[in-house]
Short mmCIF file of N, CA and C in Angstrom, two decimals:
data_model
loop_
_atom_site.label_atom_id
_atom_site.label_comp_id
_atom_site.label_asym_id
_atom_site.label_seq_id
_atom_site.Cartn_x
_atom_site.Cartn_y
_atom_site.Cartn_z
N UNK O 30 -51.41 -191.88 -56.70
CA UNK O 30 -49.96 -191.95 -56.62
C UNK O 30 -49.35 -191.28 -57.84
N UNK O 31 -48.62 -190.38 -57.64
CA UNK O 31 -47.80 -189.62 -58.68
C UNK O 31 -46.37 -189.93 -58.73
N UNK O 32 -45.96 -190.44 -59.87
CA UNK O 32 -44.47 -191.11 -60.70
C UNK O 32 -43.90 -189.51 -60.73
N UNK O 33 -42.96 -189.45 -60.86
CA UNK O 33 -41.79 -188.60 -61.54
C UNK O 33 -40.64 -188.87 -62.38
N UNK O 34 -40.35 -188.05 -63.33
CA UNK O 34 -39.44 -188.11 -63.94
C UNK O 34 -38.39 -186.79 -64.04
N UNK O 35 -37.45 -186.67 -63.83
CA UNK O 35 -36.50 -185.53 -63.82
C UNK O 35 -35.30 -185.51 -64.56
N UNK O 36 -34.86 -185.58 -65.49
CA UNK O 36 -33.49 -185.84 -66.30
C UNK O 36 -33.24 -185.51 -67.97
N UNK O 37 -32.03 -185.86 -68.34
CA UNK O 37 -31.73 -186.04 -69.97
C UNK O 37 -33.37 -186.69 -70.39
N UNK O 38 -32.97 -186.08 -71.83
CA UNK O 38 -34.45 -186.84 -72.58
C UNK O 38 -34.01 -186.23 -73.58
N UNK O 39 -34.74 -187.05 -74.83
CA UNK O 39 -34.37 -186.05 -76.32
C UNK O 39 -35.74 -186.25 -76.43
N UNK O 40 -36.27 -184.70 -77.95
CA UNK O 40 -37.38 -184.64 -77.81
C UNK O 40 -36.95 -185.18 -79.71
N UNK O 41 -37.87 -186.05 -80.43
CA UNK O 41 -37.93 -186.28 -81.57
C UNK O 41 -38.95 -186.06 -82.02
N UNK O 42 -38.46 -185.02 -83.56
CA UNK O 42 -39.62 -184.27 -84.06
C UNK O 42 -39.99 -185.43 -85.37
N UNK O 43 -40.98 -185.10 -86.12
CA UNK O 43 -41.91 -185.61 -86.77
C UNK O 43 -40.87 -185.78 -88.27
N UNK O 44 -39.93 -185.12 -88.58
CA UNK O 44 -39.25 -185.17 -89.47
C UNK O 44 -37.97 -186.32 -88.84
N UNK O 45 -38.28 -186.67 -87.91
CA UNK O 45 -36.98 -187.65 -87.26
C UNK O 45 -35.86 -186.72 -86.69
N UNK O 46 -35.48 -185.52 -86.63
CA UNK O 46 -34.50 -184.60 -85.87
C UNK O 46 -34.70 -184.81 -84.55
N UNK O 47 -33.49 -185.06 -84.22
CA UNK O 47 -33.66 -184.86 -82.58
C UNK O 47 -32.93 -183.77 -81.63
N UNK O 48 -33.89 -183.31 -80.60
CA UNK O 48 -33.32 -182.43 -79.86
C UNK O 48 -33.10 -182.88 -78.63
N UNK O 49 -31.56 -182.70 -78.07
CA UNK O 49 -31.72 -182.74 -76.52
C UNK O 49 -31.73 -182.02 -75.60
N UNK O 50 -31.81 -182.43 -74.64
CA UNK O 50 -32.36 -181.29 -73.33
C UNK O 50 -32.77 -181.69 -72.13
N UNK O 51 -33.36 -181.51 -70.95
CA UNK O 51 -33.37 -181.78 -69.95
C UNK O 51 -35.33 -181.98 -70.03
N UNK O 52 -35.38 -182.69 -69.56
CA UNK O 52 -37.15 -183.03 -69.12
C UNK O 52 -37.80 -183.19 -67.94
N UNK O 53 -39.19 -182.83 -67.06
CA UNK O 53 -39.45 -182.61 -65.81
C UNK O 53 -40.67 -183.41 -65.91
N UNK O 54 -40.65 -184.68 -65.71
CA UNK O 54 -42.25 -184.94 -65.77
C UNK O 54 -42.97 -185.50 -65.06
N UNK O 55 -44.39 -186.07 -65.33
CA UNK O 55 -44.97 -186.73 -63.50
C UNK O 55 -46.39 -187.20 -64.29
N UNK O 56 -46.97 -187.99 -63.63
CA UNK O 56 -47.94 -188.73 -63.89
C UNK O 56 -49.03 -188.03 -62.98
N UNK O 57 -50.25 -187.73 -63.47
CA UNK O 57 -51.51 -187.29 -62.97
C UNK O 57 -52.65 -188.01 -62.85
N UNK O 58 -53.15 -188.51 -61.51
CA UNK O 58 -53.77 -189.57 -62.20
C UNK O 58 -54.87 -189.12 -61.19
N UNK O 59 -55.86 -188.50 -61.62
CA UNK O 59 -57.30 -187.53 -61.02
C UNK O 59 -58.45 -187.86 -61.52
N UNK O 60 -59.40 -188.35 -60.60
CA UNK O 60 -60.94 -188.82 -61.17
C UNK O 60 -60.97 -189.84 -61.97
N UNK O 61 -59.93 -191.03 -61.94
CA UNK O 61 -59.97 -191.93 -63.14
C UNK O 61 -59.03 -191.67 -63.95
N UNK O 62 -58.71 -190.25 -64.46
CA UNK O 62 -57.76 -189.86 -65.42
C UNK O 62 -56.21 -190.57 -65.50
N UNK O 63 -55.89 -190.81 -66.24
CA UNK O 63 -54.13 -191.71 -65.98
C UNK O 63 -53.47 -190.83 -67.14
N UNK O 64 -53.08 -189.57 -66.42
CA UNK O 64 -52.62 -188.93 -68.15
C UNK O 64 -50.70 -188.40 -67.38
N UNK O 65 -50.24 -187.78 -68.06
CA UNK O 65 -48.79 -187.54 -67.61
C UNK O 65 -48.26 -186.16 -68.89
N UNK O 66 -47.44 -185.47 -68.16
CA UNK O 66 -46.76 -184.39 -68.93
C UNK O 66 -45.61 -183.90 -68.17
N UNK O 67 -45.84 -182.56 -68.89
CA UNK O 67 -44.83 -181.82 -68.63
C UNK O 67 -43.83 -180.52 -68.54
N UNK O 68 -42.34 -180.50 -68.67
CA UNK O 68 -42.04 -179.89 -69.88
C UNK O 68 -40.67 -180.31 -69.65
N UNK O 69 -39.90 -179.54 -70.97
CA UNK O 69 -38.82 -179.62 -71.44
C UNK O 69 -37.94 -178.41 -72.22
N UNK O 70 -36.87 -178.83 -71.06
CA UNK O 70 -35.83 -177.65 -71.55
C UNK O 70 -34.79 -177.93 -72.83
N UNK O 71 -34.90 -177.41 -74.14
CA UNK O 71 -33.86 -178.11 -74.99
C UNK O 71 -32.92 -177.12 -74.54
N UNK O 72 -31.76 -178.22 -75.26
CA UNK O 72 -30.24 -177.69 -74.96
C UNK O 72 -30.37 -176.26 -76.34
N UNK O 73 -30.84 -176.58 -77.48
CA UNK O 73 -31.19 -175.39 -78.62
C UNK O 73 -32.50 -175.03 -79.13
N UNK O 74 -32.54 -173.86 -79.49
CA UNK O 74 -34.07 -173.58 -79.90
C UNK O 74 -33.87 -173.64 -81.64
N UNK O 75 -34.25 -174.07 -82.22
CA UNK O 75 -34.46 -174.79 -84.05
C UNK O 75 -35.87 -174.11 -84.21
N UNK O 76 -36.06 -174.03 -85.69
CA UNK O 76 -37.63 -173.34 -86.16
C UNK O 76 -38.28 -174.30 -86.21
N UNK O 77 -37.98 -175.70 -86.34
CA UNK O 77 -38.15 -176.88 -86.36
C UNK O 77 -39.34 -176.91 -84.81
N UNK O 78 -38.49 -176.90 -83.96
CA UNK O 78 -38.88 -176.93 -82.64
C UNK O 78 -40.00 -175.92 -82.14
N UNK O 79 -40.03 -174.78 -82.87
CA UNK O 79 -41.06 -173.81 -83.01
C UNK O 79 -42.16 -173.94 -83.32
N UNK O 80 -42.11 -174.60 -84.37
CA UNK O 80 -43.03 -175.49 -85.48
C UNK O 80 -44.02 -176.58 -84.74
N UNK O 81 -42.71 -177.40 -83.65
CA UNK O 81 -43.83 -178.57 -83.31
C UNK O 81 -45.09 -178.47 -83.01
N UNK O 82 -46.00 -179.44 -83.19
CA UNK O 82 -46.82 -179.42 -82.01
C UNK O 82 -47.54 -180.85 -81.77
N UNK O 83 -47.94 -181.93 -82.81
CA UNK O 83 -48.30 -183.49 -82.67
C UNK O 83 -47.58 -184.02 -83.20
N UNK O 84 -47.20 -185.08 -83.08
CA UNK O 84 -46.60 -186.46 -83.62
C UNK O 84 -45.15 -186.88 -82.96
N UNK O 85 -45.01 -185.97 -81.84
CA UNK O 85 -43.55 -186.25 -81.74
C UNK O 85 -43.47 -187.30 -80.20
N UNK O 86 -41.95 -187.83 -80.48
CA UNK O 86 -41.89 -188.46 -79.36
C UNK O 86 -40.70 -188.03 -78.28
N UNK O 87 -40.60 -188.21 -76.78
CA UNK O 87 -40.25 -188.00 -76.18
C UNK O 87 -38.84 -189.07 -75.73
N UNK O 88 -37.77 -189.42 -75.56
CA UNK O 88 -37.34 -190.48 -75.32
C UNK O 88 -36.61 -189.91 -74.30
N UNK O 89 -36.45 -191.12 -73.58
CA UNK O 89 -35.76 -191.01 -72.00
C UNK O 89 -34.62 -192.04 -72.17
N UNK O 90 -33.53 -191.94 -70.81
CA UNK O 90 -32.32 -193.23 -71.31
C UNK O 90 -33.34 -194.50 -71.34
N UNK O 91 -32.32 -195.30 -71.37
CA UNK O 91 -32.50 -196.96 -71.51
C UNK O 91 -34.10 -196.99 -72.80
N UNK O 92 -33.73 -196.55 -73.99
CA UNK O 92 -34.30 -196.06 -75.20
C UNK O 92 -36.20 -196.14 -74.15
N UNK O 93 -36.70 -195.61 -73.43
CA UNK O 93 -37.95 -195.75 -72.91
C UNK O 93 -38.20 -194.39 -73.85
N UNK O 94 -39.27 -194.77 -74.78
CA UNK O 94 -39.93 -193.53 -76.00
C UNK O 94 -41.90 -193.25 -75.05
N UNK O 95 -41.90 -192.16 -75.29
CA UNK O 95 -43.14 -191.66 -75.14
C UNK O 95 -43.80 -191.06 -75.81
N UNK O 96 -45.34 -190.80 -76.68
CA UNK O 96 -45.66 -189.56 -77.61
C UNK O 96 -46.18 -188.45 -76.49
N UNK O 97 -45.77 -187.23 -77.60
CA UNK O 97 -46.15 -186.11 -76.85
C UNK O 97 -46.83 -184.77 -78.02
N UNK O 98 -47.20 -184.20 -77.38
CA UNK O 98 -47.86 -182.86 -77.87
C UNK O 98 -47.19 -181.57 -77.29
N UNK O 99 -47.09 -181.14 -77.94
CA UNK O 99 -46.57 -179.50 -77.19
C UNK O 99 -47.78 -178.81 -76.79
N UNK O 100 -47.99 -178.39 -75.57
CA UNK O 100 -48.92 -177.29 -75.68
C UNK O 100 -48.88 -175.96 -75.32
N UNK O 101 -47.55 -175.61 -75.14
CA UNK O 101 -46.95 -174.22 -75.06
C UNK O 101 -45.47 -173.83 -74.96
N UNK O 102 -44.83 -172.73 -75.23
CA UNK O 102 -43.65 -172.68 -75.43
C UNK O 102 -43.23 -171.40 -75.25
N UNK O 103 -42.24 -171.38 -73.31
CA UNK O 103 -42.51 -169.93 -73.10
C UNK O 103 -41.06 -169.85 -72.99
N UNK O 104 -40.73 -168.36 -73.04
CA UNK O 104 -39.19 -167.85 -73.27
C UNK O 104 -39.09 -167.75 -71.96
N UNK O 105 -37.85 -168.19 -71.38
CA UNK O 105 -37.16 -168.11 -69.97
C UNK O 105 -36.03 -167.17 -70.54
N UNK O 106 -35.34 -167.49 -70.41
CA UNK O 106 -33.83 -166.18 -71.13
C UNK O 106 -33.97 -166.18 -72.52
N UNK O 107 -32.82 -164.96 -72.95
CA UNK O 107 -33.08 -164.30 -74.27
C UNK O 107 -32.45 -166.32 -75.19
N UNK O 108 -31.93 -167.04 -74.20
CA UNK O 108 -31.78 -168.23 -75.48
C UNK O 108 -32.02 -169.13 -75.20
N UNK O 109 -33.05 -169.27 -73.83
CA UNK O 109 -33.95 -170.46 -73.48
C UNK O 109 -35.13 -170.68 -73.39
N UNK O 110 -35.57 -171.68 -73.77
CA UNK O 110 -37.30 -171.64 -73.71
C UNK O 110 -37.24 -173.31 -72.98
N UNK O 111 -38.84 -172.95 -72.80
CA UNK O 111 -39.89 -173.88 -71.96
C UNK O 111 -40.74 -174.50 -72.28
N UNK O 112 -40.60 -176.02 -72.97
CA UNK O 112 -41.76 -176.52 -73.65
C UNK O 112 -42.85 -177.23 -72.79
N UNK O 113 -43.67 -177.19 -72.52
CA UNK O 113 -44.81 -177.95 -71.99
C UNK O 113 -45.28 -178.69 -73.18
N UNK O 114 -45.38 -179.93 -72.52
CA UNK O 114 -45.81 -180.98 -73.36
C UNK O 114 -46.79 -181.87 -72.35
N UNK O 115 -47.73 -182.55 -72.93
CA UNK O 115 -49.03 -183.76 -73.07
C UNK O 115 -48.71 -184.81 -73.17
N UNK O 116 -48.50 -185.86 -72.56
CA UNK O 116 -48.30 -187.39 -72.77
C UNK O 116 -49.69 -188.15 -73.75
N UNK O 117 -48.97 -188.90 -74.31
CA UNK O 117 -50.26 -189.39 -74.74
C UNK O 117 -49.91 -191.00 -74.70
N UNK O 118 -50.93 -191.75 -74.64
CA UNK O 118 -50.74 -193.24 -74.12
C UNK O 118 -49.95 -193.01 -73.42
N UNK O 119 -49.29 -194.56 -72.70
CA UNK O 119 -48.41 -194.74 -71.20
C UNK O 119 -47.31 -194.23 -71.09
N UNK O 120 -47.08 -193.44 -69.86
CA UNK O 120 -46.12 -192.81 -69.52
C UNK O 120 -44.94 -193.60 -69.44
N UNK O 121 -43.88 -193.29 -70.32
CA UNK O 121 -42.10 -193.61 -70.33
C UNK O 121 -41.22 -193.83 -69.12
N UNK O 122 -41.84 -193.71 -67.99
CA UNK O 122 -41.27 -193.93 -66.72
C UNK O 122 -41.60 -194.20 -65.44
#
């Protein structure tokens, strides 16, 4: 059975900055595996945000926080990008 998530989310970096933006996510749960990701569209791109890649957390409304990993970050338009991110422990939704 696969969860979804589709909405607002801020992504909080390791220095405590937060970015907001829109988030797409879903639970995978294959061979035993119970893992969840994603990605995420910020509303701005920061060097900060360039930079990420462990310790950060994901938060959704009604304060539900998740950790995440970046594991790629692709340019959609000349001033939007595409973060794919890794859930780690239980999924936020």
């Amino acid at each position: 059975m696969t969860t979804t998530y589709s909405g607002p989310a801020r992504l909080i970096l390791v220095d405590g900055a937060c970015i907001s933006g829109m988030a797409s996510l879903s639970t995978n749960q294959r061979g035993g595996l119970n893992g969840w990701g994603g990605t995420f569209r910020p509303d701005e791109i920061t060097a900060d945000l360039r930079n990420a890649v462990e310790g950060l957390q994901l938060e959704l409304p009604y304060d539900r926080v998740g950790t995440v990993a970046v594991t790629g970050i692709r340019k959609l338009l000349a001033t939007q990008v595409l973060v794919s991110l890794e859930g780690r422990g239980p999924a936020p939704f």
